């Protein structure tokens, strides 16, 4: 039995004071965004691009197949369109090219200058190819660098140990946007860089960047601009959501998975065409494709998760599972499902032609990147950051990797494996009303670093649990907080099938959300964790 956290009983005033304290001393003004010239090599990269534009040289950008990479590519392509300069765009195919700029993808590009967005910090082979062909390579990335760096013309990454940029936790799209801001300055152009905020909001949320400091300011402004933007992709997003406003949760759970599905199952160019659509009809067509792919992704993910569960060793501290011909595009999501279910870090690998390639997700304060790095002798490639990473190895190394990374994981402080529940208090039944919802919405956007407040429901009577959805994969719970009053609360748990406990009581955490359908607004309580 897990120990329930000791939390206070809150009223609206106490809750408002708590949320205000979260960011009481933090600067969230757009004017406080650090100048891009503070990024190491950014000015050098901007000057090289400016020279290439003035001289009519061929310029290419190589992106990535996730939301951040596709959005980064869309931002720089739209920027180059605004200044009337041609730009070759290339996004690797996950299945035929692999991750990031590579010798293979360079064979298809004829350019004098190539710059990357959201990738490249470990592109040693590609840098050598560029050097041998006389191509200037500019790397922009935000992933954790290794001890050595590629031989490139410029490397722009705030996580470099000698980069003075004060805010390290930014996504690839932000790095690309900052570089375009310097390019604008270098060429003395009149372009309002704020027009890209809706794209930046999309990338920051999807890449789970902390919503603090100027990240929070960009997302807040970007979502507001998205709500009134006339750009076809955002018109389509609003029409699909059919809500009075676009929230960070809408992006995280409805839009980002659709954009991601293209790169996961087919080719990210489908998503790029959506973000670059110049008319609503084109945006509609691409969004329909993305929605169909997302449906297929859910089916593939469910099947792979089912197979992965059969391999989980309960005694392992860190889960490692591998399957022949699992779809590479869903292994990261499956890893997240395993983390949520077992409350342990998880690595899921797909084996094709003797190579095991996959993704890992962490929990709590466990540094997954460092654990994977400790086994680099077994690996072909790896990269990522503390909470998420990608890796590949010969399939015959998988068992040794599982054994040795578990040995390393057992040396980690057990406290680091405890997820931060962020439960801030209990609410009496009558406090859960529209006044509460308005108070909570005052402190949006919520996300990484500013989680939506979680509340504790202690030893409630379970009246009923019903499954719903086309595949019966979601649960609707009716709970009675107190046996002395007849009123009940309805909670929803998506992608979780729950059963009634034997003693018919449940303690859990939950969030309070807005549910909007056909113009009608209601409260929706979302189940988070069962104790």
Short mmCIF file of C-alpha atoms in Angstrom, two decimals:
data_model
loop_
_atom_site.label_atom_id
_atom_site.label_comp_id
_atom_site.label_asym_id
_atom_site.label_seq_id
_atom_site.Cartn_x
_atom_site.Cartn_y
_atom_site.Cartn_z
CA UNK A 1 0.00 0.00 0.00
CA UNK A 2 1.50 3.33 -1.04
CA UNK A 3 1.62 6.06 1.59
CA UNK A 4 -0.70 8.96 0.86
CA UNK A 5 1.02 12.34 0.73
CA UNK A 6 0.30 14.78 3.53
CA UNK A 7 -1.25 17.79 1.81
CA UNK A 8 -3.38 20.70 3.04
CA UNK A 9 -7.09 21.21 2.54
CA UNK A 10 -7.33 24.09 0.07
CA UNK A 11 -9.89 26.76 -0.63
CA UNK A 12 -9.80 29.00 -3.72
CA UNK A 13 -7.80 31.74 -1.99
CA UNK A 14 -5.10 29.35 -0.78
CA UNK A 15 -4.88 27.74 -4.22
CA UNK A 16 -4.56 31.12 -5.95
CA UNK A 17 -1.78 32.15 -3.57
CA UNK A 18 0.07 28.88 -4.18
CA UNK A 19 -0.06 29.24 -7.96
CA UNK A 20 1.01 32.87 -7.79
CA UNK A 21 4.08 31.85 -5.78
CA UNK A 22 5.17 29.39 -8.48
CA UNK A 23 6.32 32.20 -10.73
CA UNK A 24 6.53 35.07 -8.30
CA UNK A 25 10.19 35.76 -9.02
CA UNK A 26 10.43 34.43 -12.56
CA UNK A 27 10.70 36.73 -15.55
CA UNK A 28 8.20 35.84 -18.26
CA UNK A 29 8.42 38.87 -20.51
CA UNK A 30 9.12 38.45 -24.20
CA UNK A 31 11.45 41.43 -23.92
CA UNK A 32 13.64 39.35 -21.61
CA UNK A 33 14.46 36.74 -24.27
CA UNK A 34 18.28 36.62 -24.31
CA UNK A 35 19.82 38.02 -27.50
CA UNK A 36 20.64 35.27 -30.02
CA UNK A 37 24.21 36.53 -30.40
CA UNK A 38 24.84 35.03 -26.95
CA UNK A 39 24.52 31.60 -28.56
CA UNK A 40 28.00 30.32 -29.33
CA UNK A 41 28.68 30.35 -33.10
CA UNK A 42 25.25 31.83 -33.89
CA UNK A 43 26.67 35.05 -35.31
CA UNK A 44 29.20 33.04 -37.32
CA UNK A 45 26.40 30.86 -38.71
CA UNK A 46 24.21 33.87 -39.53
CA UNK A 47 27.06 35.61 -41.35
CA UNK A 48 27.76 32.50 -43.44
CA UNK A 49 24.09 32.18 -44.40
CA UNK A 50 23.92 35.90 -45.24
CA UNK A 51 26.96 35.57 -47.51
CA UNK A 52 25.41 32.55 -49.21
CA UNK A 53 22.16 34.44 -49.83
CA UNK A 54 23.95 37.48 -51.24
CA UNK A 55 26.13 35.31 -53.50
CA UNK A 56 23.27 33.17 -54.75
CA UNK A 57 24.76 29.98 -53.30
CA UNK A 58 22.61 26.88 -52.90
CA UNK A 59 21.37 26.51 -49.31
CA UNK A 60 19.73 23.44 -47.79
CA UNK A 61 18.22 22.69 -44.39
CA UNK A 62 18.05 19.19 -42.89
CA UNK A 63 15.38 18.74 -40.22
CA UNK A 64 14.06 15.90 -38.10
CA UNK A 65 10.91 13.81 -38.26
CA UNK A 66 9.34 14.74 -34.91
CA UNK A 67 7.17 17.79 -34.20
CA UNK A 68 10.12 19.92 -33.12
CA UNK A 69 12.14 19.00 -36.21
CA UNK A 70 9.28 19.47 -38.65
CA UNK A 71 8.27 22.76 -37.05
CA UNK A 72 11.89 23.96 -37.12
CA UNK A 73 12.01 23.19 -40.83
CA UNK A 74 8.70 24.99 -41.42
CA UNK A 75 9.93 28.10 -39.58
CA UNK A 76 13.13 28.44 -41.62
CA UNK A 77 11.34 27.61 -44.88
CA UNK A 78 8.71 30.28 -44.20
CA UNK A 79 11.48 32.73 -43.28
CA UNK A 80 13.33 32.09 -46.54
CA UNK A 81 10.06 32.40 -48.48
CA UNK A 82 9.51 35.83 -46.89
CA UNK A 83 12.88 37.07 -48.14
CA UNK A 84 12.42 35.48 -51.56
CA UNK A 85 15.37 33.13 -51.25
CA UNK A 86 15.20 29.50 -52.41
CA UNK A 87 15.84 26.88 -49.74
CA UNK A 88 16.20 23.13 -50.26
CA UNK A 89 14.39 21.27 -47.46
CA UNK A 90 15.13 17.70 -46.44
CA UNK A 91 13.72 15.69 -43.56
CA UNK A 92 15.11 12.17 -43.09
CA UNK A 93 12.80 9.21 -43.38
CA UNK A 94 12.94 7.29 -40.12
CA UNK A 95 12.95 3.92 -41.88
CA UNK A 96 15.29 4.50 -44.84
CA UNK A 97 17.54 7.34 -43.63
CA UNK A 98 17.57 7.04 -39.86
CA UNK A 99 17.96 10.01 -37.57
CA UNK A 100 19.34 13.39 -38.56
CA UNK A 101 21.78 14.53 -41.21
CA UNK A 102 23.68 11.50 -42.53
CA UNK A 103 25.95 10.58 -45.46
CA UNK A 104 22.96 8.90 -47.11
CA UNK A 105 20.74 11.97 -47.06
CA UNK A 106 23.66 14.16 -48.20
CA UNK A 107 23.83 12.12 -51.40
CA UNK A 108 20.44 13.57 -52.37
CA UNK A 109 21.37 17.20 -51.66
CA UNK A 110 23.25 19.49 -54.02
CA UNK A 111 24.16 22.53 -51.94
CA UNK A 112 27.01 24.85 -51.04
CA UNK A 113 25.80 25.44 -47.49
CA UNK A 114 23.78 23.02 -45.37
CA UNK A 115 22.36 23.81 -41.95
CA UNK A 116 20.59 21.43 -39.62
CA UNK A 117 17.67 22.09 -37.30
CA UNK A 118 16.92 19.95 -34.24
CA UNK A 119 19.72 17.52 -35.08
CA UNK A 120 23.38 17.19 -35.94
CA UNK A 121 25.22 17.44 -32.63
CA UNK A 122 26.53 13.88 -33.15
CA UNK A 123 26.71 13.96 -36.98
CA UNK A 124 30.42 13.12 -37.24
CA UNK A 125 30.18 11.11 -40.47
CA UNK A 126 28.01 13.73 -42.19
CA UNK A 127 30.44 16.48 -41.18
CA UNK A 128 33.30 14.55 -42.78
CA UNK A 129 31.31 14.12 -46.01
CA UNK A 130 30.55 17.85 -46.10
CA UNK A 131 34.18 18.70 -45.48
CA UNK A 132 35.34 16.40 -48.30
CA UNK A 133 32.78 17.88 -50.72
CA UNK A 134 33.57 21.50 -49.83
CA UNK A 135 30.16 22.07 -48.24
CA UNK A 136 29.93 24.39 -45.24
CA UNK A 137 27.91 22.63 -42.53
CA UNK A 138 26.15 24.68 -39.84
CA UNK A 139 24.68 22.61 -37.00
CA UNK A 140 21.78 23.90 -34.90
CA UNK A 141 20.59 21.53 -32.21
CA UNK A 142 19.52 21.37 -28.58
CA UNK A 143 20.33 17.76 -27.70
CA UNK A 144 23.09 16.88 -25.24
CA UNK A 145 26.54 17.03 -26.91
CA UNK A 146 29.10 14.28 -26.42
CA UNK A 147 32.65 15.00 -25.30
CA UNK A 148 33.77 15.62 -28.90
CA UNK A 149 31.92 17.59 -31.58
CA UNK A 150 31.59 17.23 -35.36
CA UNK A 151 33.98 19.20 -37.58
CA UNK A 152 31.50 21.85 -38.74
CA UNK A 153 31.62 25.47 -39.88
CA UNK A 154 29.49 26.47 -36.88
CA UNK A 155 27.80 24.57 -34.05
CA UNK A 156 24.89 26.35 -32.38
CA UNK A 157 23.63 24.51 -29.32
CA UNK A 158 22.96 26.10 -25.92
CA UNK A 159 24.01 22.88 -24.17
CA UNK A 160 27.64 23.21 -25.28
CA UNK A 161 29.70 23.58 -22.11
CA UNK A 162 31.26 26.83 -23.35
CA UNK A 163 28.06 28.39 -24.70
CA UNK A 164 27.16 31.49 -22.64
CA UNK A 165 23.47 31.47 -23.59
CA UNK A 166 21.76 31.73 -20.18
CA UNK A 167 18.73 29.54 -20.90
CA UNK A 168 19.70 25.98 -21.81
CA UNK A 169 16.32 24.25 -21.92
CA UNK A 170 15.04 25.35 -25.32
CA UNK A 171 13.90 23.21 -28.22
CA UNK A 172 15.31 22.88 -31.71
CA UNK A 173 12.73 25.23 -33.21
CA UNK A 174 13.77 27.97 -30.78
CA UNK A 175 17.44 27.58 -31.72
CA UNK A 176 16.50 27.78 -35.42
CA UNK A 177 14.29 30.82 -34.77
CA UNK A 178 17.07 32.59 -32.88
CA UNK A 179 19.43 31.95 -35.80
CA UNK A 180 16.87 33.37 -38.25
CA UNK A 181 16.60 36.42 -35.97
CA UNK A 182 20.33 36.98 -36.27
CA UNK A 183 20.17 36.42 -40.04
CA UNK A 184 17.45 39.07 -40.26
CA UNK A 185 19.68 41.46 -38.33
CA UNK A 186 22.76 40.60 -40.41
CA UNK A 187 20.88 41.35 -43.65
CA UNK A 188 19.07 44.40 -42.23
CA UNK A 189 15.66 42.91 -43.05
CA UNK A 190 12.29 44.14 -41.83
CA UNK A 191 10.59 40.97 -40.61
CA UNK A 192 8.49 40.63 -37.46
CA UNK A 193 9.89 37.49 -35.83
CA UNK A 194 6.86 37.28 -33.51
CA UNK A 195 4.83 35.85 -36.40
CA UNK A 196 6.55 32.52 -35.72
CA UNK A 197 5.34 32.28 -32.11
CA UNK A 198 2.44 29.90 -32.92
CA UNK A 199 4.95 27.50 -34.50
CA UNK A 200 7.29 27.88 -31.53
CA UNK A 201 4.44 27.17 -29.09
CA UNK A 202 3.70 23.97 -30.99
CA UNK A 203 7.34 22.82 -30.80
CA UNK A 204 7.97 23.82 -27.17
CA UNK A 205 4.88 21.93 -25.97
CA UNK A 206 5.44 18.87 -28.16
CA UNK A 207 9.11 18.56 -27.17
CA UNK A 208 8.16 18.83 -23.48
CA UNK A 209 10.33 21.83 -22.75
CA UNK A 210 9.90 23.39 -19.28
CA UNK A 211 7.24 26.10 -19.36
CA UNK A 212 9.27 28.56 -17.32
CA UNK A 213 10.95 31.84 -18.17
CA UNK A 214 10.70 32.91 -21.78
CA UNK A 215 9.51 29.44 -22.84
CA UNK A 216 6.31 30.15 -20.93
CA UNK A 217 6.05 33.65 -22.41
CA UNK A 218 6.46 32.31 -25.95
CA UNK A 219 3.90 29.54 -25.46
CA UNK A 220 1.35 31.85 -23.83
CA UNK A 221 1.68 34.41 -26.63
CA UNK A 222 1.91 31.73 -29.32
CA UNK A 223 -1.34 30.07 -28.25
CA UNK A 224 -3.10 33.43 -28.19
CA UNK A 225 -1.81 34.20 -31.69
CA UNK A 226 -2.79 30.72 -32.88
CA UNK A 227 -6.36 31.48 -31.85
CA UNK A 228 -6.59 34.40 -34.28
CA UNK A 229 -4.05 33.40 -36.95
CA UNK A 230 -5.17 33.39 -40.59
CA UNK A 231 -2.45 30.90 -41.58
CA UNK A 232 -4.15 27.78 -43.02
CA UNK A 233 -2.61 25.21 -40.63
CA UNK A 234 -3.83 27.13 -37.60
CA UNK A 235 -7.26 27.74 -39.13
CA UNK A 236 -7.45 23.95 -39.58
CA UNK A 237 -6.33 23.29 -36.00
CA UNK A 238 -9.00 25.64 -34.63
CA UNK A 239 -11.70 24.08 -36.80
CA UNK A 240 -10.71 20.61 -35.63
CA UNK A 241 -10.61 21.50 -31.93
CA UNK A 242 -13.86 23.51 -32.13
CA UNK A 243 -13.10 25.28 -28.86
CA UNK A 244 -13.23 28.87 -27.71
CA UNK A 245 -9.46 28.86 -27.12
CA UNK A 246 -6.47 26.62 -27.84
CA UNK A 247 -4.77 25.21 -24.73
CA UNK A 248 -1.39 23.60 -24.21
CA UNK A 249 -3.18 20.31 -23.48
CA UNK A 250 -4.97 20.54 -26.85
CA UNK A 251 -1.59 20.80 -28.55
CA UNK A 252 0.02 18.07 -26.44
CA UNK A 253 -2.74 15.47 -26.71
CA UNK A 254 -4.60 16.27 -29.94
CA UNK A 255 -2.36 18.11 -32.40
CA UNK A 256 1.21 16.98 -31.64
CA UNK A 257 0.40 13.25 -31.93
CA UNK A 258 -1.11 13.83 -35.37
CA UNK A 259 1.92 15.77 -36.61
CA UNK A 260 4.24 13.16 -35.11
CA UNK A 261 2.36 10.28 -36.74
CA UNK A 262 3.68 11.15 -40.21
CA UNK A 263 7.31 10.58 -39.24
CA UNK A 264 6.42 7.62 -37.04
CA UNK A 265 4.62 5.61 -39.71
CA UNK A 266 5.38 7.06 -43.16
CA UNK A 267 7.26 10.26 -43.97
CA UNK A 268 7.46 13.57 -42.12
CA UNK A 269 7.03 15.48 -45.39
CA UNK A 270 3.27 14.96 -44.92
CA UNK A 271 3.44 16.99 -41.70
CA UNK A 272 5.75 19.58 -43.23
CA UNK A 273 3.30 20.15 -46.08
CA UNK A 274 0.57 20.72 -43.48
CA UNK A 275 2.60 23.39 -41.67
CA UNK A 276 3.58 25.03 -44.97
CA UNK A 277 0.09 24.89 -46.52
CA UNK A 278 -0.80 28.21 -48.17
CA UNK A 279 -4.55 27.54 -48.45
CA UNK A 280 -7.14 25.95 -46.19
CA UNK A 281 -7.99 23.18 -48.68
CA UNK A 282 -4.37 21.98 -48.71
CA UNK A 283 -4.20 22.20 -44.92
CA UNK A 284 -7.43 20.19 -44.67
CA UNK A 285 -6.13 17.46 -47.00
CA UNK A 286 -2.85 17.12 -45.10
CA UNK A 287 -4.61 17.14 -41.72
CA UNK A 288 -6.92 14.36 -42.90
CA UNK A 289 -3.86 12.30 -43.82
CA UNK A 290 -2.30 13.00 -40.42
CA UNK A 291 -5.49 11.99 -38.61
CA UNK A 292 -5.67 8.71 -40.53
CA UNK A 293 -2.02 7.99 -39.74
CA UNK A 294 -2.62 8.80 -36.08
CA UNK A 295 -5.43 6.25 -35.95
CA UNK A 296 -3.11 3.64 -37.45
CA UNK A 297 -0.40 4.68 -34.99
CA UNK A 298 -2.71 4.00 -32.05
CA UNK A 299 -3.48 0.50 -33.36
CA UNK A 300 0.19 -0.28 -33.97
CA UNK A 301 1.16 1.09 -30.58
CA UNK A 302 -1.48 -1.01 -28.77
CA UNK A 303 -0.30 -4.22 -30.45
CA UNK A 304 3.37 -3.49 -29.73
CA UNK A 305 2.62 -2.61 -26.10
CA UNK A 306 0.79 -5.91 -25.67
CA UNK A 307 3.80 -7.82 -27.00
CA UNK A 308 6.27 -5.76 -24.95
CA UNK A 309 4.40 -6.46 -21.70
CA UNK A 310 5.09 -10.17 -22.13
CA UNK A 311 8.84 -9.51 -21.94
CA UNK A 312 8.98 -7.28 -18.87
CA UNK A 313 11.10 -8.76 -16.06
CA UNK A 314 9.59 -7.65 -12.72
CA UNK A 315 12.98 -7.80 -10.98
CA UNK A 316 14.61 -5.34 -13.39
CA UNK A 317 15.20 -1.80 -12.16
CA UNK A 318 15.18 -0.50 -15.74
CA UNK A 319 12.97 -2.19 -18.33
CA UNK A 320 14.60 -3.28 -21.61
CA UNK A 321 12.47 -5.12 -24.18
CA UNK A 322 13.09 -5.89 -27.85
CA UNK A 323 11.01 -7.31 -30.67
CA UNK A 324 11.60 -8.40 -34.24
CA UNK A 325 10.13 -5.91 -36.69
CA UNK A 326 8.31 -3.76 -34.17
CA UNK A 327 7.54 -0.45 -35.84
CA UNK A 328 10.39 1.95 -35.03
CA UNK A 329 7.96 4.85 -35.08
CA UNK A 330 6.01 3.75 -32.00
CA UNK A 331 8.72 2.36 -29.71
CA UNK A 332 9.10 5.70 -27.91
CA UNK A 333 5.39 5.81 -27.11
CA UNK A 334 5.45 2.18 -25.98
CA UNK A 335 8.36 3.04 -23.67
CA UNK A 336 6.22 5.82 -22.16
CA UNK A 337 3.36 3.35 -21.63
CA UNK A 338 5.70 0.96 -19.79
CA UNK A 339 7.05 3.79 -17.63
CA UNK A 340 3.52 4.80 -16.64
CA UNK A 341 2.51 1.23 -15.88
CA UNK A 342 5.57 0.02 -13.96
CA UNK A 343 6.93 3.36 -12.64
CA UNK A 344 10.40 2.49 -13.96
CA UNK A 345 12.54 3.82 -16.83
CA UNK A 346 11.99 1.80 -20.00
CA UNK A 347 13.86 1.18 -23.26
CA UNK A 348 12.03 -0.41 -26.20
CA UNK A 349 14.01 -1.72 -29.17
CA UNK A 350 12.94 -2.82 -32.64
CA UNK A 351 15.14 -5.41 -34.35
CA UNK A 352 15.62 -5.27 -38.13
CA UNK A 353 18.39 -7.03 -40.05
CA UNK A 354 20.46 -7.68 -36.96
CA UNK A 355 20.26 -4.10 -35.63
CA UNK A 356 18.28 -3.20 -32.51
CA UNK A 357 17.14 0.41 -32.64
CA UNK A 358 14.81 2.19 -30.30
CA UNK A 359 13.95 4.75 -27.66
CA UNK A 360 13.98 5.12 -23.91
CA UNK A 361 11.94 7.17 -21.47
CA UNK A 362 12.82 7.96 -17.86
CA UNK A 363 11.00 8.73 -14.64
CA UNK A 364 11.51 10.97 -11.64
CA UNK A 365 15.06 12.25 -11.50
CA UNK A 366 16.78 9.29 -13.20
CA UNK A 367 19.31 10.45 -15.83
CA UNK A 368 18.60 7.98 -18.62
CA UNK A 369 21.15 9.56 -20.98
CA UNK A 370 23.97 8.97 -18.49
CA UNK A 371 22.89 5.38 -17.89
CA UNK A 372 22.87 4.68 -21.63
CA UNK A 373 26.22 6.44 -22.06
CA UNK A 374 27.70 4.12 -19.42
CA UNK A 375 27.08 1.26 -21.88
CA UNK A 376 28.38 2.98 -25.01
CA UNK A 377 30.87 0.16 -25.67
CA UNK A 378 27.87 -2.00 -26.63
CA UNK A 379 26.22 0.67 -28.79
CA UNK A 380 26.51 1.84 -32.37
CA UNK A 381 24.86 5.21 -31.74
CA UNK A 382 22.98 7.01 -29.01
CA UNK A 383 21.74 10.50 -28.20
CA UNK A 384 19.13 12.46 -26.32
CA UNK A 385 18.83 13.94 -22.86
CA UNK A 386 18.04 13.09 -19.26
CA UNK A 387 14.41 12.04 -19.74
CA UNK A 388 14.42 10.61 -23.28
CA UNK A 389 17.01 9.06 -25.56
CA UNK A 390 17.48 7.08 -28.76
CA UNK A 391 19.99 4.31 -29.33
CA UNK A 392 21.04 1.45 -31.61
CA UNK A 393 23.20 -1.64 -31.22
CA UNK A 394 23.82 -5.06 -32.80
CA UNK A 395 20.93 -7.30 -31.78
CA UNK A 396 23.33 -9.79 -30.17
CA UNK A 397 24.25 -7.09 -27.64
CA UNK A 398 20.71 -6.58 -26.34
CA UNK A 399 20.85 -9.10 -23.50
CA UNK A 400 24.25 -7.88 -22.28
CA UNK A 401 22.98 -4.31 -22.51
CA UNK A 402 19.87 -5.18 -20.47
CA UNK A 403 21.95 -6.88 -17.80
CA UNK A 404 24.66 -4.21 -17.55
CA UNK A 405 22.40 -1.15 -17.66
CA UNK A 406 20.37 -2.71 -14.85
CA UNK A 407 23.55 -3.11 -12.82
CA UNK A 408 24.23 0.59 -13.41
CA UNK A 409 20.62 1.54 -12.59
CA UNK A 410 20.82 -0.26 -9.24
CA UNK A 411 23.50 2.22 -8.15
CA UNK A 412 21.13 5.16 -8.67
CA UNK A 413 19.60 6.68 -5.54
CA UNK A 414 16.20 4.93 -5.07
CA UNK A 415 14.64 8.31 -4.33
CA UNK A 416 15.39 9.36 -7.92
CA UNK A 417 12.92 6.74 -9.19
CA UNK A 418 9.98 8.29 -7.35
CA UNK A 419 7.90 10.37 -9.76
CA UNK A 420 7.14 13.88 -8.63
CA UNK A 421 3.43 13.68 -7.96
CA UNK A 422 3.07 17.45 -7.47
CA UNK A 423 -0.12 16.91 -5.46
CA UNK A 424 -0.76 20.29 -3.90
CA UNK A 425 -3.79 19.68 -1.71
CA UNK A 426 -7.30 18.34 -1.17
CA UNK A 427 -10.50 20.04 -2.25
CA UNK A 428 -13.87 19.72 -0.62
CA UNK A 429 -16.61 18.63 -3.01
CA UNK A 430 -18.32 22.02 -3.14
CA UNK A 431 -15.04 23.71 -4.15
CA UNK A 432 -14.97 21.87 -7.50
CA UNK A 433 -16.89 24.36 -9.62
CA UNK A 434 -16.52 26.87 -12.46
CA UNK A 435 -14.95 29.40 -10.12
CA UNK A 436 -12.17 26.84 -9.56
CA UNK A 437 -11.80 26.32 -13.31
CA UNK A 438 -11.51 30.06 -13.93
CA UNK A 439 -8.85 30.29 -11.22
CA UNK A 440 -6.85 27.44 -12.73
CA UNK A 441 -7.07 28.87 -16.25
CA UNK A 442 -5.65 32.16 -15.02
CA UNK A 443 -2.26 30.45 -14.61
CA UNK A 444 -2.12 28.64 -17.97
CA UNK A 445 -0.36 27.44 -20.01
CA UNK A 446 0.37 24.28 -18.06
CA UNK A 447 3.00 21.75 -19.00
CA UNK A 448 6.52 20.66 -18.09
CA UNK A 449 7.80 22.86 -15.26
CA UNK A 450 4.31 24.25 -14.60
CA UNK A 451 2.12 21.16 -14.19
CA UNK A 452 -1.62 21.48 -14.01
CA UNK A 453 -2.41 21.33 -10.27
CA UNK A 454 -3.08 17.84 -9.00
CA UNK A 455 -5.44 17.27 -6.10
CA UNK A 456 -5.82 14.34 -3.72
CA UNK A 457 -9.02 12.37 -3.28
CA UNK A 458 -8.67 10.32 -0.10
CA UNK A 459 -10.38 6.95 0.46
CA UNK A 460 -13.41 7.61 -1.72
CA UNK A 461 -16.11 4.99 -2.17
CA UNK A 462 -16.07 3.43 -5.64
CA UNK A 463 -19.66 3.55 -6.90
CA UNK A 464 -18.86 2.27 -10.40
CA UNK A 465 -16.12 1.86 -13.00
CA UNK A 466 -17.15 1.60 -16.64
CA UNK A 467 -15.03 1.18 -19.75
CA UNK A 468 -15.73 3.25 -22.85
CA UNK A 469 -14.33 4.03 -26.28
CA UNK A 470 -14.38 2.02 -29.50
CA UNK A 471 -11.78 -0.37 -28.07
CA UNK A 472 -12.96 -0.08 -24.45
CA UNK A 473 -9.53 1.28 -23.47
CA UNK A 474 -10.71 4.22 -21.33
CA UNK A 475 -12.28 4.21 -17.86
CA UNK A 476 -15.01 6.35 -16.33
CA UNK A 477 -15.18 6.25 -12.54
CA UNK A 478 -17.94 7.38 -10.21
CA UNK A 479 -16.56 8.04 -6.74
CA UNK A 480 -18.26 9.22 -3.55
CA UNK A 481 -15.78 11.33 -1.54
CA UNK A 482 -17.75 11.02 1.69
CA UNK A 483 -20.18 8.40 2.92
CA UNK A 484 -22.17 11.05 4.78
CA UNK A 485 -23.24 12.86 1.59
CA UNK A 486 -24.86 11.40 -1.51
CA UNK A 487 -23.01 13.51 -4.11
CA UNK A 488 -20.48 11.75 -6.32
CA UNK A 489 -17.61 12.81 -8.58
CA UNK A 490 -17.03 11.49 -12.09
CA UNK A 491 -13.41 11.00 -13.14
CA UNK A 492 -12.05 9.91 -16.51
CA UNK A 493 -8.88 7.90 -17.16
CA UNK A 494 -7.84 7.79 -20.81
CA UNK A 495 -5.88 4.79 -22.12
CA UNK A 496 -6.28 2.98 -18.80
CA UNK A 497 -8.58 0.08 -17.98
CA UNK A 498 -9.27 0.06 -14.25
CA UNK A 499 -11.01 -2.48 -12.03
CA UNK A 500 -12.93 -1.92 -8.83
CA UNK A 501 -10.74 -2.56 -5.74
CA UNK A 502 -11.84 -5.39 -3.44
CA UNK A 503 -12.57 -3.01 -0.58
CA UNK A 504 -14.43 -0.66 -2.95
CA UNK A 505 -12.42 2.36 -1.83
CA UNK A 506 -9.86 4.34 -3.80
CA UNK A 507 -7.37 7.11 -3.14
CA UNK A 508 -6.13 8.94 -6.19
CA UNK A 509 -4.84 12.19 -7.59
CA UNK A 510 -6.71 14.11 -10.28
CA UNK A 511 -6.73 17.33 -12.27
CA UNK A 512 -9.61 19.67 -13.07
CA UNK A 513 -9.98 20.48 -16.76
CA UNK A 514 -12.28 22.27 -19.17
CA UNK A 515 -14.42 20.04 -21.36
CA UNK A 516 -15.95 21.88 -24.30
CA UNK A 517 -18.27 20.35 -26.86
CA UNK A 518 -20.53 22.18 -29.31
CA UNK A 519 -20.16 25.38 -27.33
CA UNK A 520 -21.12 23.79 -24.01
CA UNK A 521 -18.52 23.93 -21.25
CA UNK A 522 -18.33 21.48 -18.35
CA UNK A 523 -15.78 20.38 -15.78
CA UNK A 524 -13.82 17.21 -16.46
CA UNK A 525 -11.85 15.52 -13.69
CA UNK A 526 -8.92 13.52 -15.05
CA UNK A 527 -7.58 10.64 -12.98
CA UNK A 528 -3.79 10.80 -12.62
CA UNK A 529 -2.46 8.29 -10.09
CA UNK A 530 -4.08 5.58 -7.99
CA UNK A 531 -2.57 4.96 -4.55
#
